[in-house]
Coordinates of C-alpha atoms in Angstrom, one line a residue:
X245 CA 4.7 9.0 17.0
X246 CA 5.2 5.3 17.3
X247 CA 8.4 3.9 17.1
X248 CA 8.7 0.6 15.4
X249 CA 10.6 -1.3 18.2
X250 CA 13.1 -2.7 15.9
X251 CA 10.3 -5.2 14.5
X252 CA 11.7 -7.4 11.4
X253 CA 9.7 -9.9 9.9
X254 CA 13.1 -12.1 9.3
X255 CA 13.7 -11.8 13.3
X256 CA 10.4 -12.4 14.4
X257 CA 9.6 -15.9 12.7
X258 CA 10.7 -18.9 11.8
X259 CA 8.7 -19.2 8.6
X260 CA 9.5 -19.1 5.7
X261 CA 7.6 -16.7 2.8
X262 CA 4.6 -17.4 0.7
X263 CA 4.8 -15.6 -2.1
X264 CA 7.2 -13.4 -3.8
X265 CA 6.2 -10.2 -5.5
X266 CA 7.9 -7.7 -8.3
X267 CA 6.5 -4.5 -8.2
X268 CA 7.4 -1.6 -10.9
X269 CA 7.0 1.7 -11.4
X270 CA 5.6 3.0 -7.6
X271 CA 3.8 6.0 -7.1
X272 CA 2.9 7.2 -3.7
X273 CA 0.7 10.0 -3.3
X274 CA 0.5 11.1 0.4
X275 CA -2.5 13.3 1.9
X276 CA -2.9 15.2 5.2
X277 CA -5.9 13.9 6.9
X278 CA -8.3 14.3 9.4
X279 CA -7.6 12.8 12.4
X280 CA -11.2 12.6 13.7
X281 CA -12.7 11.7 10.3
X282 CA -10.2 8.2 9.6
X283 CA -10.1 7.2 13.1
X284 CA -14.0 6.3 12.9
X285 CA -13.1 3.8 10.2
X286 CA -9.8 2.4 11.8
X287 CA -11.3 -0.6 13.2
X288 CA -10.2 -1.4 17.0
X289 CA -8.0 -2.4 18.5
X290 CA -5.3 -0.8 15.8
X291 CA -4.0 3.3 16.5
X292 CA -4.0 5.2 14.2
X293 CA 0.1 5.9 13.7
X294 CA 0.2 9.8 13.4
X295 CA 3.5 11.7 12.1
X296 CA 4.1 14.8 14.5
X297 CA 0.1 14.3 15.3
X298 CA -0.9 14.5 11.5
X299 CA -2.6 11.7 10.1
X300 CA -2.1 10.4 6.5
X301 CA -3.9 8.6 3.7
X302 CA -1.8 7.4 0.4
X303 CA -2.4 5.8 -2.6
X304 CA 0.0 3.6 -4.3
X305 CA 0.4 3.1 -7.9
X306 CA 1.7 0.0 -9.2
X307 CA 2.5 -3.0 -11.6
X308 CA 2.7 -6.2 -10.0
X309 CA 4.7 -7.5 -13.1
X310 CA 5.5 -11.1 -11.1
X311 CA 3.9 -13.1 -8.7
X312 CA 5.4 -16.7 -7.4
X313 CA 5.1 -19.1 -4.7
X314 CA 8.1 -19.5 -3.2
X315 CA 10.7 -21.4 -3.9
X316 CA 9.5 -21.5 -7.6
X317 CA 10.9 -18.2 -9.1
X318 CA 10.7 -18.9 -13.0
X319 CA 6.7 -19.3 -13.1
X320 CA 4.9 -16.4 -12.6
X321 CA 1.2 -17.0 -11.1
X322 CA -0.2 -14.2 -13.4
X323 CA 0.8 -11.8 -16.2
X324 CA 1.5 -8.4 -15.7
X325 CA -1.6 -6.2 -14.1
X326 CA -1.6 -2.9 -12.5
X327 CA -2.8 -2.0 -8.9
X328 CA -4.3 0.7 -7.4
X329 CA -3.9 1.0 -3.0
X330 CA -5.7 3.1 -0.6
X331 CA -4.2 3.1 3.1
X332 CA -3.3 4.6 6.0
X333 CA -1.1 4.1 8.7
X334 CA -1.5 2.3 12.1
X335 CA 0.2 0.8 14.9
X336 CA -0.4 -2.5 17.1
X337 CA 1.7 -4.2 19.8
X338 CA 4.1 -1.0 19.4
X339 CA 4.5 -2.4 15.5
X340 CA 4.0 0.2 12.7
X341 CA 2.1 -1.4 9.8
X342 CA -0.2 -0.4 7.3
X343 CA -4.3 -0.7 6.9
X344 CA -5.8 -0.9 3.9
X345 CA -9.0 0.8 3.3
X346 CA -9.5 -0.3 -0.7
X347 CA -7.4 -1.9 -3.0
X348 CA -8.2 -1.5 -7.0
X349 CA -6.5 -4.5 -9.0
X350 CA -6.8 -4.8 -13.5
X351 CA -6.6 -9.0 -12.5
X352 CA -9.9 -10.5 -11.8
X353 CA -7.8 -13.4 -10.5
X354 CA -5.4 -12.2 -8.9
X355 CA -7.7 -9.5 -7.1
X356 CA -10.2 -12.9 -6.0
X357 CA -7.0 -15.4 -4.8
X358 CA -5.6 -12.0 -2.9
X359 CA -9.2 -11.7 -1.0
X360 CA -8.9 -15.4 -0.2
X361 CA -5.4 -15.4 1.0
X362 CA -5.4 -12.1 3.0
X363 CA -8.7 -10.9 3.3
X364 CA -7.9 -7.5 2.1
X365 CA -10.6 -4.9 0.2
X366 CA -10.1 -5.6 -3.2
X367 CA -12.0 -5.1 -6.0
X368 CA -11.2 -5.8 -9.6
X369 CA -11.0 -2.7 -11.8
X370 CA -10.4 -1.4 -15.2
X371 CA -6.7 1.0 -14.5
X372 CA -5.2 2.0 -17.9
X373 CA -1.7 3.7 -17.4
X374 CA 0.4 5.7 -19.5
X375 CA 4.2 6.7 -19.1
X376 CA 6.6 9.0 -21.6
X377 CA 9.9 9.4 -19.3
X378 CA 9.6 11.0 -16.3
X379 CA 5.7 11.5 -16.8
X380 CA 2.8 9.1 -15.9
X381 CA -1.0 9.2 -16.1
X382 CA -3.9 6.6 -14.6
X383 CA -7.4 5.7 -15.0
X384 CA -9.3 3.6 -12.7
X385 CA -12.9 2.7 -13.5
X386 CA -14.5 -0.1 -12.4
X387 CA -16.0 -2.6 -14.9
X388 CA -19.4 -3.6 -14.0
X389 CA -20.7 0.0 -13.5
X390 CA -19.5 1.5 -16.8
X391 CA -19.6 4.6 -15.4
X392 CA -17.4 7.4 -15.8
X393 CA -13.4 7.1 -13.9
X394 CA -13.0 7.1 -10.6
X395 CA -10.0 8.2 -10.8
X396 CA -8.1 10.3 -13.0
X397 CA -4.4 10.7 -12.6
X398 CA -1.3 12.5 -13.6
X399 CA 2.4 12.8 -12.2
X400 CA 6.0 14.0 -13.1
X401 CA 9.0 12.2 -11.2
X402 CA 12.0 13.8 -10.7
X403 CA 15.7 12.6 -11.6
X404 CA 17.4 12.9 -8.6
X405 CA 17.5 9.8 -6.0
X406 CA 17.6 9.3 -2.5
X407 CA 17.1 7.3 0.5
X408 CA 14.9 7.6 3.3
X409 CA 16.3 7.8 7.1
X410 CA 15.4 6.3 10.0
X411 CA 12.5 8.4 11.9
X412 CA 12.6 10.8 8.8
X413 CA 8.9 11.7 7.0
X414 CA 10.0 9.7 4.0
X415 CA 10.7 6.8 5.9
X416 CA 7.3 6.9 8.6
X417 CA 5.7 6.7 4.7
X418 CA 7.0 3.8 3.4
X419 CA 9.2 1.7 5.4
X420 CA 6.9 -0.4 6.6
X421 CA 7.0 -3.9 7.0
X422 CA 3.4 -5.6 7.3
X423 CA -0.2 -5.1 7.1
X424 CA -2.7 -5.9 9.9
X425 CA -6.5 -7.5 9.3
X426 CA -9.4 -6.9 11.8
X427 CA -12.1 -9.7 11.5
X428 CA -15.5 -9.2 12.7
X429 CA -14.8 -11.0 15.8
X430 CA -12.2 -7.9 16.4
X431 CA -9.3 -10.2 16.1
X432 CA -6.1 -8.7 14.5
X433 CA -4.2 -10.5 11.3
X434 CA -0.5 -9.5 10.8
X435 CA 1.1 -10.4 7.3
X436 CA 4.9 -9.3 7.2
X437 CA 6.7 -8.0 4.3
X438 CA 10.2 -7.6 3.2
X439 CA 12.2 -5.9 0.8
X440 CA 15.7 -3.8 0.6
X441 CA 15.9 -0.6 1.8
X442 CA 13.9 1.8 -0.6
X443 CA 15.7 3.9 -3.2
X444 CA 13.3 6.8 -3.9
X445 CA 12.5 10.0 -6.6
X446 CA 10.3 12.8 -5.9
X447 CA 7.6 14.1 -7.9
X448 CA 4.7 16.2 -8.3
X449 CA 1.0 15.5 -8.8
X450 CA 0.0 17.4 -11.8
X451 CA -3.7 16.7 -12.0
X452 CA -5.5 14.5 -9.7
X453 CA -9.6 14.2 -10.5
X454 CA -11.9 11.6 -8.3
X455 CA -15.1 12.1 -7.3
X456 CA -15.5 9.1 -5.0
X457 CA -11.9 8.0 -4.6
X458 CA -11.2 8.0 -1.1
X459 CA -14.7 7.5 -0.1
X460 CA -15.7 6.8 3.5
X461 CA -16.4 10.4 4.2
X462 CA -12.7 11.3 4.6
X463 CA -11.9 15.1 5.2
X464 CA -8.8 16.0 2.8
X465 CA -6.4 18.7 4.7
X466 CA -4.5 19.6 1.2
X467 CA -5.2 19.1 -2.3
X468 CA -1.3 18.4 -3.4
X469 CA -0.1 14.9 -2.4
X470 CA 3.3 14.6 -1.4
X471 CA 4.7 12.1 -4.1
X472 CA 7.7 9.5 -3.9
X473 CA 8.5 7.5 -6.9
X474 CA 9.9 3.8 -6.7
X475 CA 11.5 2.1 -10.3
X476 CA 11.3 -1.2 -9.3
X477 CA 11.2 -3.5 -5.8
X478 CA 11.1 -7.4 -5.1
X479 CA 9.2 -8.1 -2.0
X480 CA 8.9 -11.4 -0.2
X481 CA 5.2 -11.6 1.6
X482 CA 4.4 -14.5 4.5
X483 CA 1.3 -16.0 5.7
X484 CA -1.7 -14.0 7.8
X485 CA -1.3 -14.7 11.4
X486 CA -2.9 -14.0 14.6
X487 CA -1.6 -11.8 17.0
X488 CA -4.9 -10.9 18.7
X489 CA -3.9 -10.0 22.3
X490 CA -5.1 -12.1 24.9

């Protein structure tokens, strides 16, 4: 398991942030998967970060309800939309980070200005939600095939609140603190995130139908997802940049 060498986007550059984010309402739904099966589509020269030599797939749930450049906090680049992520976990230059194999977005916008800015998989999609208290549902279809969901989603999220530790299976899950890029020329992209600590619910998945989901030919270990619940998180994000080794 890789340790994440005290990496901190603050302590590692002297930039400043591009964008801030506000994300609500955070679902992540963990899967046990195959090792052999996601390292064939973990482009090189990122590892595949393993947790006691299982390797994991999540999807996120989300509602990006603000997005600002910043410095400017009272204009919000786009209303409200929901988001739908699909990654796994990896490690380069001993840094623990995150790789994104698909990224569903309800903003046509937003979804196009995040491809330009990041180069990251997304595709604009139709995601209706649906909460009553402690339950929540999701649909994600995507628009120009009118066909039927992709995915079809319940969860329940219990009361009771805590916070992951250090080096803890909670924490390998989510406390990461950047995403990394491979171009075709195998170069690797690093964009850092940051955000206070994470205060987190459990939950259960109650239902989960997709057909074509996870795609790539993944093999799925387990059927139940281990799920952690978020309210509510403001996340500062900075600029792509290279860290190809030379």
């Amino acid at each position: 398991m890789s340790k994440n060498n005290g990496y901190h986007p603050i302590q590692h550059s002297s930039r400043q942030p591009l964008f801030k984010q506000i994300w609500e309402d955070l679902i992540f739904a963990h899967w046990p998967v195959c090792k052999r099966s996601l390292q064939k589509i973990i482009p090189y020269p990122l590892k595949l970060d393993c947790y006691e030599k299982q390797a994991w797939i999540s999807i996120v749930f989300l509602s990006v309800s603000g997005m600002y450049v910043n410095g400017i906090p009272f204009l919000s680049l786009f209303k409200p939309f929901q988001q739908i992520n699909v990654r796994t976990y990896v490690t380069y230059q001993g840094i623990r980070g995150v790789f994104f194999l698909k990224i569903h977005a309800s903003n046509f916008i937003a979804s196009r200005l995040a491809t330009f800015f990041y180069h990251l998989p997304y595709t604009y999609s139709i995601i209706s939600t649906d909460n009553d208290q402690n339950r929540y549902s999701y649909m994600c279809s995507q628009k120009q095939r009118q066909l039927s969901p992709l995915l079809h989603a319940h969860f329940t999220i219990d009361d009771e609140e805590f916070t992951p530790h250090n080096e803890d299976f909670a924490s390998f899950l989510v406390n990461r603190y950047c995403l990394f890029i491979v171009n075709k020329h195998n170069n690797v992209y690093r964009g850092d995130l940051l955000h206070e600590p994470w205060l987190l619910r459990k939950g259960t998945c109650t239902s989960f139908d997709s057909s074509s989901f996870f795609g790539q030919n993944l093999s799925i270990i387990k059927e139940q997802p281990i799920v952690h619940y978020s309210s509510k998180k403001d996340a500062l994000l900075w600029r792509l940049v290279n860290t190809t080794d030379n």
